[in-house]
GROMACS .gro file of C-alpha atoms in nm:
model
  121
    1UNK     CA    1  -0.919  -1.788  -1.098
    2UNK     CA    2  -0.710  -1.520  -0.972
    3UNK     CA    3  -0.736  -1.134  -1.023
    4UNK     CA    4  -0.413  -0.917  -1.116
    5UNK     CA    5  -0.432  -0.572  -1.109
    6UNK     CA    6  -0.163  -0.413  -1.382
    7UNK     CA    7  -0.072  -0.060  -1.278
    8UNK     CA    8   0.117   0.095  -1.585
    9UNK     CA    9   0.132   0.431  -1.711
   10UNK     CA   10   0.279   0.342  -2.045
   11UNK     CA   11  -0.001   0.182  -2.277
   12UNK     CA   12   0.235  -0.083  -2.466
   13UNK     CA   13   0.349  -0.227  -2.160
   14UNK     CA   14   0.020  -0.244  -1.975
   15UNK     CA   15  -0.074  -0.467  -2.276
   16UNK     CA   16   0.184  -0.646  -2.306
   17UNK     CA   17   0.216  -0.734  -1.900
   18UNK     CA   18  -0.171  -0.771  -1.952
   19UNK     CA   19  -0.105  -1.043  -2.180
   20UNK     CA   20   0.130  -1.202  -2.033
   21UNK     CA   21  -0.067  -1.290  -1.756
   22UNK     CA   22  -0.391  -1.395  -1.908
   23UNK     CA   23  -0.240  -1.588  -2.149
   24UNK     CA   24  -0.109  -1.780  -1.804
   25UNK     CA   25  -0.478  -1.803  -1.712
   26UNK     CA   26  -0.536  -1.469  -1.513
   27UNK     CA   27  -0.792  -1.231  -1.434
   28UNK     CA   28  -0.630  -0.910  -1.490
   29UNK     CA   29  -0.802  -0.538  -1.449
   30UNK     CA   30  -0.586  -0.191  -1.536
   31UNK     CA   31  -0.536   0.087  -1.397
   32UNK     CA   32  -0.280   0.395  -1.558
   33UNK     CA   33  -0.141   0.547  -1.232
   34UNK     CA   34  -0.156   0.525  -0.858
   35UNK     CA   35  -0.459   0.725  -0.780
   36UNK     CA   36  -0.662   0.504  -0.979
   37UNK     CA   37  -0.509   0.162  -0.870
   38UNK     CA   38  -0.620   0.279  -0.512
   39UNK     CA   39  -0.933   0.369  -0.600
   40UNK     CA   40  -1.007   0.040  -0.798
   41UNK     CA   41  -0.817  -0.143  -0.520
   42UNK     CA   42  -1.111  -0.006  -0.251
   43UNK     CA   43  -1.385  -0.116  -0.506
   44UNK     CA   44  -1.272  -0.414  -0.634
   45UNK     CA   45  -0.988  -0.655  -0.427
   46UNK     CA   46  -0.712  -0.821  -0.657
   47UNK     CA   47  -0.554  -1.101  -0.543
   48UNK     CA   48  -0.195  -0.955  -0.576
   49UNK     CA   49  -0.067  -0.616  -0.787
   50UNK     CA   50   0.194  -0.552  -1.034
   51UNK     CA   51   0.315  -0.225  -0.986
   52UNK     CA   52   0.483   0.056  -1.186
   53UNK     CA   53   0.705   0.299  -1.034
   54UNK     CA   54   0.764   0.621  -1.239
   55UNK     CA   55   0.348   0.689  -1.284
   56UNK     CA   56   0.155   1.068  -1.306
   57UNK     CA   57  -0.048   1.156  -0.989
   58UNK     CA   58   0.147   0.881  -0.755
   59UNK     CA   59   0.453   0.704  -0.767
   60UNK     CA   60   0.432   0.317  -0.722
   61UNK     CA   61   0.645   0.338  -0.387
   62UNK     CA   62   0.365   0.555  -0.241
   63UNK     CA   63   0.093   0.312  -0.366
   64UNK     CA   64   0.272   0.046  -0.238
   65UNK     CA   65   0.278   0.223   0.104
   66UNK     CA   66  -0.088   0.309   0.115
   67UNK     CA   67  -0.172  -0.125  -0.002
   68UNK     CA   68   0.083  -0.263   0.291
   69UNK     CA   69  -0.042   0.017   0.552
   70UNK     CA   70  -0.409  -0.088   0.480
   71UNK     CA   71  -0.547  -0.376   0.688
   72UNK     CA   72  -0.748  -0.487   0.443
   73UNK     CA   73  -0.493  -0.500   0.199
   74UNK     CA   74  -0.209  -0.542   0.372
   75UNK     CA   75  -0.172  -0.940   0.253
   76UNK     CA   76  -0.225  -0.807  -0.107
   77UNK     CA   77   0.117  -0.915  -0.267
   78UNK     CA   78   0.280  -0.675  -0.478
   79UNK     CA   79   0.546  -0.702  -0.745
   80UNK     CA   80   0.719  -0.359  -0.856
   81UNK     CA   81   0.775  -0.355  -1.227
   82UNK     CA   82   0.991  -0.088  -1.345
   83UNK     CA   83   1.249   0.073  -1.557
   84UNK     CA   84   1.460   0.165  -1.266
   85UNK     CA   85   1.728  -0.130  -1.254
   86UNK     CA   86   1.964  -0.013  -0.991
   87UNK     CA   87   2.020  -0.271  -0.656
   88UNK     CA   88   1.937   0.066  -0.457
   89UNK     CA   89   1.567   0.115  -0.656
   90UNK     CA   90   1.556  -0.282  -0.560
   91UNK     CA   91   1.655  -0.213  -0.207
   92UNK     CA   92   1.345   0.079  -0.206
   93UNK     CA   93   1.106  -0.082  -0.343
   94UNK     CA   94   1.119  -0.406  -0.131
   95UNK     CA   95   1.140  -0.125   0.172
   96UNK     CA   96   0.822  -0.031   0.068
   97UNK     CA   97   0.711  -0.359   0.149
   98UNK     CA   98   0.684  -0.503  -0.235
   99UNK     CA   99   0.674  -0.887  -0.205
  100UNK     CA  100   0.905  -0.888  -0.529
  101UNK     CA  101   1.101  -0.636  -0.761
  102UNK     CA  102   1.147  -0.715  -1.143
  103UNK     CA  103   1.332  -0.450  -1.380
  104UNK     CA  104   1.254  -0.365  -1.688
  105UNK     CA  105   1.315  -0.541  -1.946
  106UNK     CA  106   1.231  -0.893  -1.820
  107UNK     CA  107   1.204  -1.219  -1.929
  108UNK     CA  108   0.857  -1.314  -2.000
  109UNK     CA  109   0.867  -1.653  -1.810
  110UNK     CA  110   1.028  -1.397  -1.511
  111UNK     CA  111   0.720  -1.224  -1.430
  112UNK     CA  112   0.482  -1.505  -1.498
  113UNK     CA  113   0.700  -1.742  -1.262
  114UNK     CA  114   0.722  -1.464  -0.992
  115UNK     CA  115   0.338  -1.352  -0.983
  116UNK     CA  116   0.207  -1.718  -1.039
  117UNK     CA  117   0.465  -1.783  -0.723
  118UNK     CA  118   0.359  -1.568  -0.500
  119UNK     CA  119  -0.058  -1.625  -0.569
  120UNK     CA  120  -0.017  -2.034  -0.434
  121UNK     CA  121   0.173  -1.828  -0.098
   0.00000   0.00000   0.00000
């Protein structure tokens, strides 16, 4: 079974993203901001990372950096998940080296459909 890894500062949508995904059959862990998604990222590999953007401590561009510039997570996909909409935040975020951008708010079926895509490769 796979293992997301939900980085979200807001609690109602970490839950909500959180069950989203297990309710597709999924493995998911939390983390609240970017400092902590690294740190449980070191300890504990997912198999790909949904990502907030606007987070305390470290913005979800930077921890996106810090996954792709890793060699040992480099492969990790990650799908940005945020509020900020516009095609330039898009353009950023994939620049970053996200595998996907979704914008808040999505369609359910969206994010399941994108993550559950880019886990088979």
């Amino acid at each position: 079974m796979s293992k997301v890894l939900v980085v979200e500062d807001s609690v109602t949508q970490r839950e909500m993203i959180s069950g989203l995904l297990k309710g597709s059959g999924l493995t998911v862990d939390v983390a609240s901001d970017g400092v902590e998604a690294l740190e449980h990222i070191e300890t504990n590999r997912p198999d790909l990372v949904v990502l907030d953007i606007v987070m305390p401590r470290m913005n979800g561009y930077e921890v996106c950096r810090r996954i792709k510039a890793d060699p040992k997570t480099q492969n990790v996909p990650v799908v940005m998940c945020s509020s900020k909409g516009e095609e330039f935040d898009r353009y950023w975020g994939m620049k970053q080296g996200a595998d996907a951008y979704i914008a808040k708010p999505f369609q359910p079926n969206e994010l399941v459909g994108t993550v559950k895509q880019l886990l088979r490769g």
